Amino acid sequence: MKIAIIGTGYVGLVTGACLAEIGHAVICQDSDSEKIDILETGRMPIYEPYLETLVRKNRESGRLSFTKDFEQAVKPSVVVFICVGTPPLENGEADLSAVEKVSREIAEVSDGYKLIVEKSTVPVQTGAWVAKTISIYGSRNAELDVASNPEFLREGSAVEDFLHPDRIVIGVQNKRAEMILSELYEPIIHGKFNCPIHTDCSRDGEAVPFIVTDMNSAELIKHASNSFLATKISFINAVAEICERTGANIRDVSYGIGLDKRIGRSFLEAGIGFGGFCFPKDLQAFIRIAENYGYDFKLLKDVENINVERISLVIRKLKEALWIVKGKTIGILGLAFKPNTDDIRFAPAIEIIKELLKEGAQVKAYDPKAMERTKKELSEVLYCRDPYEVAMEADGLVICTEWEEFKSLDLEKIKACMRRPFILDGRNIYDKDKLLSLGFEYKGIGR
Ligand code: UGA
């Protein structure tokens, strides 16, 4: 199938590369010419496991190409995915101006049949607006359908999530759009492709649930999923507070809760809170949508507040241990909002660093992938080559991201480097007793 991807950011690039991998002819377009230049010269604008290999392989086979030219992408394609950004406006609502502009432009350059699929995360009823827009701006020869197909890609495992999803959700207005999307996703729905990630893929041949709904429901599934996951995290973080105050251990508590199959074990890791460009903004957008439709979603407001308070919790814990933060050297291990990505948008580490700098601390930092991006945002930080350099002469270390590399550090060496061997383990990655026996002062979260 001939497919155009409009917007070659994180979602667009993963979608394009994976659809090419399962056999489609994909052309990815972006108005950011620098991004397209990077991709056309075989480099990557973002770090995401397996993505570079997939892009290279499918470019070489001719199934994947990149362009700055909108018409060149849209005109020959039957399916056009809208993957442009929907950043938050000041009031928390999603800015849909790029979605509107692209919808209009697709309509203007189209003749004949096309299916326009919104993949960007959008509020409920955006699809209906897209349908209205194209009916106004479309040429007489154009025959256009609209569908919603939300993405459930986690950064750091996006390729895996695309090729082996828990479900595929499509919201459609008619049978024709449903048929096209079920054909497009057929190899994934029936597990019939050579998995590029695992040689002996255990999910080979495994059927994936394909959910067909109306567009409003598909859009709501996306916002409600992210909000529910964020709720789980804030819930466990609130329970962690009670654990600290009562002497219980959040790791045991969350294990005990999660073994109930109705609850499940994932997304019950207490820590310094959720970040990234999805949960914080989607939560806000969902609260605003609810408000616009006359519902005060108090529960989600609390979820958001609990998360925002995680940052002051870290500063409070540092002060409890170090008394005065001003003039002290604090080492930060991990800048990305989660492991296996170089994304620092809304990352707790960045907020913590800003607070520490405001307090007059000296900040040293290391992250395996996210240092270049952070340097552009925070020039006052001393960036180090490895965790040991961060620890050198530090009065405290804060673990902000649970990178595998940090779990296997030579802790004796770390201790020897530090001026004061204090660790604030913001992701609970270390064995508390082991650290205490090595002579560290240790604070975790909820333990
Ligand atoms: C999230 C969703 O998981 C995806 O399904 C969704 O498609 C995506 O948003 C999106 O809307 O595009 P992502 O933001 O990449 O994916 O990352 P998550 O793995 O969901 O983690 C989000 C944040 O929650 C991270 O900061 C992580 O450290 C934190 N987290 C996660 C916790 O603090 N505790 C947990 O138990 C789990």
PDB file of C-alpha atoms in Angstrom, residues 60 105 116 130 145 220 222 286 293 319 436 439 444:
ATOM      1  CA  GLU A  60      18.072   0.605   1.000  1.00  0.00           C
ATOM      2  CA  GLU A 105      -3.551  21.005   2.789  1.00  0.00           C
ATOM      3  CA  ILE A 116      -6.672  10.377   6.125  1.00  0.00           C
ATOM      4  CA  VAL A 130     -10.867  16.975  10.361  1.00  0.00           C
ATOM      5  CA  ASP A 145     -12.360   9.353   4.390  1.00  0.00           C
ATOM      6  CA  LEU A 220     -10.978   8.730  24.017  1.00  0.00           C
ATOM      7  CA  LYS A 222      -5.960   7.101  23.801  1.00  0.00           C
ATOM      8  CA  PHE A 286      -7.855  15.476  29.112  1.00  0.00           C
ATOM      9  CA  TYR A 293     -17.740  19.467  28.182  1.00  0.00           C
ATOM     10  CA  LYS A 319      17.787  19.088  52.578  1.00  0.00           C
ATOM     11  CA  LEU A 436      24.069   0.839  54.084  1.00  0.00           C
ATOM     12  CA  GLY A 439      28.788   2.764  54.370  1.00  0.00           C
ATOM     13  CA  GLY A 444      14.975   5.821  48.557  1.00  0.00           C
TER      14      GLY A 444
END
